[in-house]
mmCIF file of C-alpha atoms in Angstrom:
data_model
loop_
_atom_site.group_PDB
_atom_site.id
_atom_site.type_symbol
_atom_site.label_atom_id
_atom_site.label_comp_id
_atom_site.label_asym_id
_atom_site.label_seq_id
_atom_site.Cartn_x
_atom_site.Cartn_y
_atom_site.Cartn_z
ATOM 1 C CA MET W 1122 -10.686 -6.913 -22.652
ATOM 2 C CA ILE W 1123 -10.189 -10.657 -22.992
ATOM 3 C CA ALA W 1124 -13.457 -12.569 -23.452
ATOM 4 C CA PRO W 1125 -14.233 -15.064 -20.664
ATOM 5 C CA GLN W 1126 -12.602 -18.372 -21.428
ATOM 6 C CA HIS W 1127 -14.896 -21.359 -21.860
ATOM 7 C CA HIS W 1128 -12.365 -23.953 -20.780
ATOM 8 C CA MET W 1129 -11.593 -22.658 -17.311
ATOM 9 C CA LYS W 1130 -9.057 -24.465 -15.196
ATOM 10 C CA CYS W 1131 -10.376 -25.214 -11.747
ATOM 11 C CA ALA W 1132 -9.886 -22.445 -9.194
ATOM 12 C CA GLY W 1133 -8.965 -23.397 -5.656
ATOM 13 C CA LEU W 1134 -9.615 -21.517 -2.417
ATOM 14 C CA ASN W 1135 -6.034 -20.256 -2.535
ATOM 15 C CA ASP W 1136 -6.722 -18.608 -5.911
ATOM 16 C CA TYR W 1137 -9.525 -16.563 -4.364
ATOM 17 C CA TRP W 1138 -7.328 -15.796 -1.329
ATOM 18 C CA GLN W 1139 -4.540 -14.533 -3.613
ATOM 19 C CA LEU W 1140 -7.045 -12.253 -5.385
ATOM 20 C CA LEU W 1141 -7.154 -10.295 -2.112
ATOM 21 C CA LYS W 1142 -3.386 -9.534 -2.282
ATOM 22 C CA PRO W 1143 -2.750 -10.863 1.260
ATOM 23 C CA ARG W 1144 0.737 -9.329 1.580
ATOM 24 C CA VAL W 1145 -0.636 -5.843 0.973
ATOM 25 C CA MET W 1146 -3.540 -6.651 3.284
ATOM 26 C CA SER W 1147 -1.168 -7.525 6.148
ATOM 27 C CA LEU W 1148 0.337 -4.011 6.008
ATOM 28 C CA VAL W 1149 -3.159 -2.477 5.911
ATOM 29 C CA ILE W 1150 -4.224 -4.505 8.973
ATOM 30 C CA PHE W 1151 -1.072 -3.525 10.879
ATOM 31 C CA THR W 1152 -1.216 0.220 10.160
ATOM 32 C CA GLY W 1153 -4.996 0.278 10.723
ATOM 33 C CA LEU W 1154 -4.509 -1.443 14.088
ATOM 34 C CA CYS W 1155 -1.861 1.151 14.992
ATOM 35 C CA GLY W 1156 -4.440 3.865 14.254
ATOM 36 C CA ILE W 1157 -6.900 2.150 16.603
ATOM 37 C CA LEU W 1158 -4.316 1.738 19.383
ATOM 38 C CA LEU W 1159 -2.953 5.292 19.104
ATOM 39 C CA ALA W 1160 -6.320 7.072 19.003
ATOM 40 C CA PRO W 1161 -7.503 8.564 22.299
ATOM 41 C CA GLY W 1162 -10.558 6.911 23.822
ATOM 42 C CA ARG W 1163 -11.706 3.336 24.046
ATOM 43 C CA ILE W 1164 -13.318 1.000 21.572
ATOM 44 C CA HIS W 1165 -15.081 -2.233 22.499
ATOM 45 C CA PRO W 1166 -12.738 -5.104 21.507
ATOM 46 C CA PHE W 1167 -15.429 -6.704 19.324
ATOM 47 C CA VAL W 1168 -16.149 -3.398 17.547
ATOM 48 C CA GLY W 1169 -12.386 -2.936 17.093
ATOM 49 C CA PHE W 1170 -12.178 -6.437 15.613
ATOM 50 C CA LEU W 1171 -15.035 -5.665 13.193
ATOM 51 C CA ALA W 1172 -13.323 -2.395 12.214
ATOM 52 C CA ILE W 1173 -10.064 -4.224 11.386
ATOM 53 C CA LEU W 1174 -11.969 -7.013 9.616
ATOM 54 C CA SER W 1175 -13.851 -4.454 7.482
ATOM 55 C CA LEU W 1176 -10.589 -2.681 6.697
ATOM 56 C CA ALA W 1177 -8.877 -5.956 5.721
ATOM 57 C CA VAL W 1178 -11.791 -7.124 3.564
ATOM 58 C CA GLY W 1179 -12.084 -3.676 1.947
ATOM 59 C CA ALA W 1180 -8.370 -3.708 1.101
ATOM 60 C CA GLY W 1181 -8.723 -7.229 -0.273
ATOM 61 C CA ALA W 1182 -11.708 -6.160 -2.374
ATOM 62 C CA ALA W 1183 -9.671 -3.282 -3.844
ATOM 63 C CA GLY W 1184 -6.851 -5.723 -4.674
ATOM 64 C CA CYS W 1185 -9.317 -8.125 -6.296
ATOM 65 C CA LEU W 1186 -10.898 -5.390 -8.433
ATOM 66 C CA ASN W 1187 -7.404 -4.226 -9.409
ATOM 67 C CA ILE W 1188 -6.549 -7.745 -10.644
ATOM 68 C CA TRP W 1189 -9.904 -7.960 -12.467
ATOM 69 C CA TRP W 1190 -9.317 -4.675 -14.305
ATOM 70 C CA GLU W 1191 -5.627 -5.353 -15.104
ATOM 71 C CA ARG W 1192 -6.072 -8.935 -16.333
ATOM 72 C CA ASP W 1193 -4.890 -8.076 -19.874
ATOM 73 C CA THR W 1194 -1.707 -6.309 -18.768
ATOM 74 C CA ASP W 1195 -1.104 -8.889 -15.999
ATOM 75 C CA ALA W 1196 -1.080 -11.602 -18.685
ATOM 76 C CA LEU W 1197 1.854 -9.835 -20.391
ATOM 77 C CA MET W 1198 4.016 -9.610 -17.251
ATOM 78 C CA ASP W 1199 6.118 -12.474 -15.853
ATOM 79 C CA ARG W 1200 5.488 -11.232 -12.302
ATOM 80 C CA THR W 1201 1.702 -11.397 -12.622
ATOM 81 C CA LYS W 1202 0.807 -13.772 -15.475
ATOM 82 C CA ASN W 1203 0.162 -16.673 -13.073
ATOM 83 C CA ARG W 1204 -2.481 -14.774 -11.120
ATOM 84 C CA ALA W 1205 -5.783 -16.656 -11.228
ATOM 85 C CA VAL W 1206 -7.638 -14.276 -13.569
ATOM 86 C CA PRO W 1207 -5.010 -13.776 -16.318
ATOM 87 C CA ALA W 1208 -4.077 -17.483 -16.052
ATOM 88 C CA GLY W 1209 -7.720 -18.431 -16.652
ATOM 89 C CA ARG W 1210 -8.449 -20.217 -13.356
ATOM 90 C CA ILE W 1211 -11.059 -17.626 -12.358
ATOM 91 C CA ASP W 1212 -13.199 -15.959 -15.006
ATOM 92 C CA PRO W 1213 -13.330 -12.136 -14.982
ATOM 93 C CA ASN W 1214 -17.034 -11.931 -14.095
ATOM 94 C CA SER W 1215 -16.500 -14.087 -10.989
ATOM 95 C CA ALA W 1216 -13.570 -11.897 -9.899
ATOM 96 C CA LEU W 1217 -15.621 -8.720 -10.450
ATOM 97 C CA THR W 1218 -18.569 -10.112 -8.471
ATOM 98 C CA PHE W 1219 -16.303 -11.352 -5.665
ATOM 99 C CA GLY W 1220 -14.532 -7.990 -5.380
ATOM 100 C CA ALA W 1221 -17.723 -5.920 -5.578
ATOM 101 C CA VAL W 1222 -19.551 -8.011 -2.935
ATOM 102 C CA LEU W 1223 -16.571 -7.785 -0.553
ATOM 103 C CA ALA W 1224 -16.235 -4.025 -1.109
ATOM 104 C CA ILE W 1225 -19.927 -3.322 -0.440
ATOM 105 C CA GLY W 1226 -19.995 -5.765 2.482
ATOM 106 C CA SER W 1227 -16.922 -4.254 4.164
ATOM 107 C CA VAL W 1228 -18.325 -0.716 3.988
ATOM 108 C CA ALA W 1229 -21.758 -1.918 5.169
ATOM 109 C CA VAL W 1230 -20.256 -3.614 8.252
ATOM 110 C CA MET W 1231 -18.245 -0.453 9.004
ATOM 111 C CA VAL W 1232 -21.444 1.660 8.808
ATOM 112 C CA ILE W 1233 -23.481 -0.681 11.008
ATOM 113 C CA ALA W 1234 -20.875 -1.740 13.573
ATOM 114 C CA VAL W 1235 -18.453 1.200 13.777
ATOM 115 C CA ASN W 1236 -19.358 4.683 12.484
ATOM 116 C CA ILE W 1237 -20.180 6.644 9.330
ATOM 117 C CA LEU W 1238 -16.854 8.518 9.184
ATOM 118 C CA ALA W 1239 -14.755 5.331 9.233
ATOM 119 C CA ALA W 1240 -17.085 3.799 6.619
ATOM 120 C CA MET W 1241 -16.835 6.861 4.349
ATOM 121 C CA LEU W 1242 -13.032 6.819 4.596
ATOM 122 C CA LEU W 1243 -13.004 3.092 3.770
ATOM 123 C CA ALA W 1244 -15.330 3.574 0.790
ATOM 124 C CA GLY W 1245 -13.159 6.478 -0.389
ATOM 125 C CA THR W 1246 -10.023 4.348 -0.087
ATOM 126 C CA ILE W 1247 -11.486 1.506 -2.181
ATOM 127 C CA LEU W 1248 -12.873 3.867 -4.840
ATOM 128 C CA PHE W 1249 -9.636 5.842 -5.024
ATOM 129 C CA TYR W 1250 -7.508 2.695 -5.423
ATOM 130 C CA VAL W 1251 -9.742 1.117 -8.062
ATOM 131 C CA CYS W 1252 -11.040 4.117 -10.033
ATOM 132 C CA VAL W 1253 -8.384 6.816 -9.637
ATOM 133 C CA TYR W 1254 -5.191 4.743 -9.316
ATOM 134 C CA THR W 1255 -5.867 1.487 -11.201
ATOM 135 C CA ILE W 1256 -8.143 2.708 -13.998
ATOM 136 C CA PHE W 1257 -7.045 6.308 -14.525
ATOM 137 C CA LEU W 1258 -3.521 7.025 -13.240
ATOM 138 C CA LYS W 1259 -1.568 3.805 -13.664
ATOM 139 C CA PRO W 1260 -1.780 3.573 -17.482
ATOM 140 C CA ARG W 1261 -1.221 7.326 -17.942
ATOM 141 C CA THR W 1262 1.437 8.840 -15.683
ATOM 142 C CA PRO W 1263 4.793 7.874 -14.121
ATOM 143 C CA GLN W 1264 3.538 9.632 -10.961
ATOM 144 C CA ASN W 1265 0.831 6.947 -10.629
ATOM 145 C CA ILE W 1266 2.294 5.430 -7.468
ATOM 146 C CA VAL W 1267 2.761 8.809 -5.752
ATOM 147 C CA ILE W 1268 -0.876 9.874 -6.108
ATOM 148 C CA GLY W 1269 -2.121 6.291 -5.822
ATOM 149 C CA GLY W 1270 -0.281 6.038 -2.500
ATOM 150 C CA ILE W 1271 -3.104 8.057 -0.926
ATOM 151 C CA SER W 1272 -5.226 4.887 -0.711
ATOM 152 C CA GLY W 1273 -2.455 2.822 0.901
ATOM 153 C CA ALA W 1274 -1.792 5.552 3.488
ATOM 154 C CA LEU W 1275 -5.389 5.873 4.738
ATOM 155 C CA PRO W 1276 -5.723 2.747 6.978
ATOM 156 C CA PRO W 1277 -4.367 4.404 10.178
ATOM 157 C CA VAL W 1278 -6.788 7.317 9.633
ATOM 158 C CA ILE W 1279 -9.643 4.813 9.278
ATOM 159 C CA GLY W 1280 -8.478 3.019 12.447
ATOM 160 C CA TRP W 1281 -8.292 6.327 14.324
ATOM 161 C CA ALA W 1282 -11.762 7.340 13.089
ATOM 162 C CA ALA W 1283 -13.149 3.972 14.206
ATOM 163 C CA VAL W 1284 -12.226 4.820 17.815
ATOM 164 C CA SER W 1285 -12.741 8.585 18.058
ATOM 165 C CA ASN W 1286 -15.209 9.263 15.204
ATOM 166 C CA SER W 1287 -12.789 12.007 14.113
ATOM 167 C CA ALA W 1288 -9.701 12.406 11.941
ATOM 168 C CA PRO W 1289 -7.429 14.968 13.668
ATOM 169 C CA ILE W 1290 -3.946 16.063 12.591
ATOM 170 C CA GLU W 1291 -2.323 13.195 14.546
ATOM 171 C CA ALA W 1292 -4.094 10.648 12.331
ATOM 172 C CA TRP W 1293 -2.991 12.526 9.196
ATOM 173 C CA ILE W 1294 0.634 12.494 10.419
ATOM 174 C CA LEU W 1295 0.479 8.674 10.291
ATOM 175 C CA PHE W 1296 -1.044 9.026 6.814
ATOM 176 C CA LEU W 1297 1.789 11.353 5.738
ATOM 177 C CA ILE W 1298 4.538 8.931 6.835
ATOM 178 C CA ILE W 1299 3.057 6.064 4.771
ATOM 179 C CA PHE W 1300 2.245 8.369 1.833
ATOM 180 C CA LEU W 1301 5.871 9.597 1.601
ATOM 181 C CA TRP W 1302 7.255 6.076 2.218
ATOM 182 C CA THR W 1303 5.306 4.457 -0.645
ATOM 183 C CA PRO W 1304 7.235 5.823 -3.685
ATOM 184 C CA ALA W 1305 10.683 4.847 -2.317
ATOM 185 C CA HIS W 1306 9.330 1.427 -1.345
ATOM 186 C CA PHE W 1307 7.595 0.727 -4.645
ATOM 187 C CA TRP W 1308 10.127 2.232 -7.054
ATOM 188 C CA SER W 1309 12.962 0.195 -5.515
ATOM 189 C CA LEU W 1310 10.983 -2.886 -6.633
ATOM 190 C CA CYS W 1311 9.922 -1.255 -9.885
ATOM 191 C CA ILE W 1312 13.533 -0.823 -11.078
ATOM 192 C CA GLN W 1313 13.879 -4.618 -10.873
ATOM 193 C CA CYS W 1314 10.586 -5.283 -12.674
ATOM 194 C CA GLN W 1315 10.721 -2.532 -15.295
ATOM 195 C CA ASP W 1316 11.055 -4.924 -18.263
ATOM 196 C CA ASP W 1317 7.701 -6.390 -17.244
ATOM 197 C CA TYR W 1318 6.113 -2.944 -17.103
ATOM 198 C CA LYS W 1319 7.615 -2.038 -20.494
ATOM 199 C CA LYS W 1320 6.089 -5.191 -22.010
ATOM 200 C CA ALA W 1321 2.712 -4.237 -20.574
ATOM 201 C CA GLY W 1322 3.066 -0.603 -21.679
ATOM 202 C CA ILE W 1323 2.667 0.778 -18.136
ATOM 203 C CA PRO W 1324 4.582 4.080 -17.754
ATOM 204 C CA MET W 1325 6.349 3.388 -14.467
ATOM 205 C CA LEU W 1326 9.030 5.924 -13.535
ATOM 206 C CA PRO W 1327 12.110 3.782 -14.445
ATOM 207 C CA CYS W 1328 10.555 2.922 -17.841
ATOM 208 C CA VAL W 1329 10.002 6.578 -18.695
ATOM 209 C CA PHE W 1330 12.901 8.424 -17.040
ATOM 210 C CA GLY W 1331 15.492 5.684 -16.447
ATOM 211 C CA ASP W 1332 17.173 4.192 -13.377
ATOM 212 C CA GLN W 1333 19.256 7.145 -12.187
ATOM 213 C CA SER W 1334 16.365 9.587 -12.287
ATOM 214 C CA THR W 1335 14.240 7.065 -10.375
ATOM 215 C CA LYS W 1336 17.008 6.567 -7.815
ATOM 216 C CA LYS W 1337 17.142 10.341 -7.222
ATOM 217 C CA GLN W 1338 13.397 10.302 -6.585
ATOM 218 C CA ILE W 1339 13.838 7.336 -4.214
ATOM 219 C CA MET W 1340 16.465 9.334 -2.293
ATOM 220 C CA LEU W 1341 14.193 12.385 -2.130
ATOM 221 C CA TYR W 1342 11.226 10.414 -0.819
ATOM 222 C CA SER W 1343 13.431 8.473 1.641
ATOM 223 C CA VAL W 1344 14.636 11.763 3.174
ATOM 224 C CA LEU W 1345 11.089 13.170 3.278
ATOM 225 C CA THR W 1346 9.842 9.955 4.922
ATOM 226 C CA VAL W 1347 12.529 10.137 7.606
ATOM 227 C CA LEU W 1348 11.791 13.839 8.267
ATOM 228 C CA SER W 1349 8.067 13.088 8.552
ATOM 229 C CA SER W 1350 8.846 10.291 11.023
ATOM 230 C CA TYR W 1351 9.867 12.932 13.602
ATOM 231 C CA LEU W 1352 6.416 14.571 13.561
ATOM 232 C CA PRO W 1353 4.763 12.109 16.001
ATOM 233 C CA TYR W 1354 7.377 13.066 18.626
ATOM 234 C CA HIS W 1355 6.932 16.779 17.871
ATOM 235 C CA TYR W 1356 3.165 16.445 18.339
ATOM 236 C CA GLN W 1357 3.680 14.491 21.581
ATOM 237 C CA MET W 1358 2.123 11.351 20.144
ATOM 238 C CA ALA W 1359 5.180 9.257 20.937
ATOM 239 C CA SER W 1360 7.850 8.614 23.566
ATOM 240 C CA SER W 1361 11.598 9.228 23.449
ATOM 241 C CA ILE W 1362 11.952 5.483 22.718
ATOM 242 C CA TYR W 1363 10.089 6.190 19.486
ATOM 243 C CA LEU W 1364 12.340 9.158 18.667
ATOM 244 C CA VAL W 1365 15.519 7.086 19.094
ATOM 245 C CA SER W 1366 13.988 4.298 16.977
ATOM 246 C CA ALA W 1367 12.962 6.788 14.279
ATOM 247 C CA ILE W 1368 16.487 8.282 14.170
ATOM 248 C CA VAL W 1369 18.228 4.887 13.978
ATOM 249 C CA LEU W 1370 15.811 3.395 11.434
ATOM 250 C CA GLY W 1371 15.941 6.623 9.427
ATOM 251 C CA MET W 1372 19.746 6.664 9.273
ATOM 252 C CA ILE W 1373 19.780 3.062 8.014
ATOM 253 C CA PHE W 1374 17.007 3.805 5.494
ATOM 254 C CA ILE W 1375 18.877 6.797 4.035
ATOM 255 C CA ALA W 1376 22.218 4.945 4.057
ATOM 256 C CA MET W 1377 20.637 2.064 2.125
ATOM 257 C CA GLY W 1378 19.078 4.574 -0.262
ATOM 258 C CA VAL W 1379 22.513 6.130 -0.916
ATOM 259 C CA ARG W 1380 24.022 2.690 -1.498
ATOM 260 C CA PHE W 1381 21.149 1.810 -3.831
ATOM 261 C CA TYR W 1382 21.779 5.030 -5.768
ATOM 262 C CA TYR W 1383 25.430 4.171 -6.424
ATOM 263 C CA GLN W 1384 24.983 0.458 -7.082
ATOM 264 C CA LYS W 1385 25.463 -0.664 -10.678
ATOM 265 C CA GLU W 1386 23.610 -3.944 -10.094
ATOM 266 C CA THR W 1387 20.365 -3.208 -8.282
ATOM 267 C CA ASN W 1388 18.823 -5.713 -5.872
ATOM 268 C CA LEU W 1389 15.809 -5.905 -3.585
ATOM 269 C CA GLN W 1390 17.608 -5.081 -0.301
ATOM 270 C CA LEU W 1391 16.206 -1.543 -0.131
ATOM 271 C CA PHE W 1392 12.718 -2.818 -0.984
ATOM 272 C CA ALA W 1393 12.927 -5.463 1.767
ATOM 273 C CA PHE W 1394 14.322 -3.012 4.330
ATOM 274 C CA SER W 1395 11.635 -0.430 3.525
ATOM 275 C CA ILE W 1396 8.993 -2.928 4.732
ATOM 276 C CA PHE W 1397 10.973 -3.582 7.923
ATOM 277 C CA TYR W 1398 11.411 0.190 8.362
ATOM 278 C CA LEU W 1399 7.682 0.923 8.294
ATOM 279 C CA PHE W 1400 6.797 -1.971 10.605
ATOM 280 C CA GLY W 1401 9.605 -0.948 13.002
ATOM 281 C CA LEU W 1402 8.532 2.694 13.021
ATOM 282 C CA PHE W 1403 4.878 1.920 13.749
ATOM 283 C CA LEU W 1404 5.791 -0.660 16.395
ATOM 284 C CA ALA W 1405 7.946 1.986 18.095
ATOM 285 C CA LEU W 1406 4.956 4.364 18.021
ATOM 286 C CA LEU W 1407 3.056 1.899 20.183
ATOM 287 C CA THR W 1408 5.677 2.255 22.973
ATOM 288 C CA GLN W 1409 4.219 5.654 23.926
ATOM 289 C CA ASN W 1410 2.051 4.302 26.752
#
């Protein structure tokens, strides 16, 4: 690991904010909130707010610890070299302390204000993302994002548990949709950024098996995601409005996946649409009442 630099450039508040990976956090907040709103039963609005806050801070802590651990490889990649830790604006020890305090604090608030089950799921999510995905899987296997996707798919289960103190099959259906969506979403970006990953020696799927093989996997996971999106209707979690939305969004998602497969010059349209797809699907879920 790089030794802490003695001539640190000054870190601003925005540098610490960016350590929390706010774009990822926004998806976590949204899907966690959907879990809260879809779960049967009531939660006091303030307790619900604390649950979402804990979830957001916990996700941010995981992102911060990820950046702390990957500072050497981040420094080699154009996409990440300007992050505050590899760029030398925040020293590694400060980032580690910041991330660890936020992680412990978020779980502690969840224990005290919400319930033990939600807190255990949150702690598991943070540990899985940092220890299993970041430290163990990412440098070793092209399937890193598939298995690592478990952590990104847990927020609706945590939200559900916050309300009902349980994690029934309905909550795990929401988990399954996000889990199957993640590889297609991430690999469509990864194809664009693979030179960066090659420089850093990270065995992402396109770097190891090439574009066409990755595109086949993207197609497979797109189809599986769309099929899983019909489960909420089957389990009577959602209205017919949701079913129509899921069919329409799914057809567009698969059509864009097919186009992406045949394109010589890849672009980020599928990546961008995949974000819209997930937001649209979960918004449609909320039309059940």
